[in-house]
Amino acid sequence: MLDFVGQKIGSLLGRGGSSLSVPILDGAFKPNNLLEEAEVLLERHDLEDMALAPDGTLFVAAGAEVLAIEGGAARPVERHADRITALTILRDGSRVVALGDRIVIEGRAIPVSEAGGRRFKAITALSAMADGRILICDASARYEGEQWQYDLMSKGRSGRLLALEPSSLRAELLQNDLAWACGALECRSGVLVSESWRHRLRFAGKGDATAELPGYPARITPTADGGFWLSLFSGRAQIVEFVLQENAFRREMMETIDPKYWISPALSSGVDFLEPLQSGGVKHMGILKPWAPPRSYGLAVRCDANRIPLMSVHSRVGGTNHGIVTTLERGNEVLALSKGAGRILRMDLEAIRITNGITGGVA
């Protein structure tokens, strides 16, 4: 009841969920070109997720295959009947993949298709816990993973986060009613989960873990010092926040226009002249202004163990390496998966620190 009253007051005053304001890219989020200038480790149109094995081997989910990246070459190690939507590696080296509405655990012949009394619908992220359980982000009860724009424009809040014990298949519901659960990580303060449509991380079963973010958070991956990398698959724009408040317009747009031309965030842009365009994004004298509003954007941020943003990597408006869905730190290198460009990008960790004005390493 109190939430309902708060929403009504917010809609009248333009506050809370009714606010059209978007956090600016400043401080630890100050723009740079590190993603755009990064080395391309692998290029393939159907890249989805990646994970590190205990020995440091990089595994990549691409289409229906799992690839091992060794010496710059991609070697298929596993193939499934359907497209892989998430990947993780357990502490014993076993691979776990999601095929949209079910999970396949290495060593088990039968996929897991339901938990907590409900069938899976849109598994977007998997993460291993210290006790051997698997964190599962089931983003929506209504839409599949590739229909994420429908869920956003429907103001969906049917996602859930579960912890699954792989041997007994006993599942614990950690959080429900999430606005697109798209990443999870066990940390010292609890279990973090990305709530994309609310633009923030939250602690499962508790409350918000971060302030409002300038993009849509996706997968979370740990670093050796207890911190983490957070990928943000697109940047936010005020026009999208405005459309979300205009119910009649939004419904008509969803009913009459192809989703790739909606006024909504995207994983890539700039390849079709029919895409929606704001005046601020029009080139003048051959130049795209630095403050041009994003339709797609490339962004990942490194946070410390206290969830404080320290530094970030960007592919700005007008770039190509957008739609960052997974970022990994391996030794002195950082790997980022651009789903929008179909690339795995490699960057030097020290170069990221220097560009972000950090000296003496990351705490």
mmCIF file of C-alpha atoms in Angstrom, residues 22-23 25 148 152 196-197 199 213-217 231-241 264-268 278 292-300 314-317 322-324:
data_model
loop_
_atom_site.group_PDB
_atom_site.id
_atom_site.type_symbol
_atom_site.label_atom_id
_atom_site.label_comp_id
_atom_site.label_asym_id
_atom_site.label_seq_id
_atom_site.Cartn_x
_atom_site.Cartn_y
_atom_site.Cartn_z
ATOM 1 C CA VAL A 22 19.741 10.054 -15.947
ATOM 2 C CA PRO A 23 23.032 9.887 -13.987
ATOM 3 C CA LEU A 25 29.074 9.820 -16.893
ATOM 4 C CA TRP A 148 14.275 -8.214 -23.367
ATOM 5 C CA LEU A 152 11.452 -3.384 -20.544
ATOM 6 C CA SER A 196 18.432 -4.038 -15.161
ATOM 7 C CA TRP A 197 15.200 -2.045 -15.430
ATOM 8 C CA HIS A 199 19.415 0.430 -13.108
ATOM 9 C CA LEU A 213 23.622 3.536 -12.516
ATOM 10 C CA PRO A 214 24.050 5.329 -15.877
ATOM 11 C CA GLY A 215 23.302 2.141 -17.799
ATOM 12 C CA TYR A 216 21.503 -1.200 -17.696
ATOM 13 C CA PRO A 217 23.496 -3.628 -15.511
ATOM 14 C CA SER A 231 28.989 -4.995 -17.368
ATOM 15 C CA LEU A 232 26.311 -2.554 -18.527
ATOM 16 C CA PHE A 233 24.798 -3.647 -21.825
ATOM 17 C CA SER A 234 23.552 -0.199 -22.879
ATOM 18 C CA GLY A 235 23.543 3.406 -21.745
ATOM 19 C CA ARG A 236 20.481 5.247 -20.544
ATOM 20 C CA ALA A 237 18.766 8.087 -22.399
ATOM 21 C CA GLN A 238 16.127 10.513 -21.197
ATOM 22 C CA ILE A 239 13.915 9.863 -24.212
ATOM 23 C CA VAL A 240 13.579 6.195 -23.169
ATOM 24 C CA GLU A 241 12.673 7.260 -19.627
ATOM 25 C CA SER A 264 14.484 1.763 -26.566
ATOM 26 C CA PRO A 265 18.069 0.847 -25.704
ATOM 27 C CA ALA A 266 19.888 -1.448 -28.145
ATOM 28 C CA LEU A 267 22.992 -3.633 -28.203
ATOM 29 C CA SER A 268 24.262 -1.960 -31.387
ATOM 30 C CA GLN A 278 17.370 12.241 -31.626
ATOM 31 C CA ALA A 292 25.066 12.769 -28.147
ATOM 32 C CA PRO A 293 22.353 10.656 -26.461
ATOM 33 C CA PRO A 294 23.085 6.919 -26.726
ATOM 34 C CA ARG A 295 20.928 4.359 -28.464
ATOM 35 C CA SER A 296 23.661 1.805 -27.793
ATOM 36 C CA TYR A 297 26.835 2.121 -25.737
ATOM 37 C CA GLY A 298 29.763 0.048 -24.494
ATOM 38 C CA LEU A 299 30.461 0.210 -20.751
ATOM 39 C CA ALA A 300 31.896 -1.869 -17.919
ATOM 40 C CA HIS A 314 33.925 2.671 -22.678
ATOM 41 C CA SER A 315 32.975 2.487 -26.334
ATOM 42 C CA ARG A 316 31.217 5.798 -26.814
ATOM 43 C CA VAL A 317 28.324 6.908 -28.998
ATOM 44 C CA HIS A 322 28.715 -1.822 -27.721
ATOM 45 C CA GLY A 323 26.452 -4.176 -25.778
ATOM 46 C CA ILE A 324 28.982 -5.362 -23.171
#
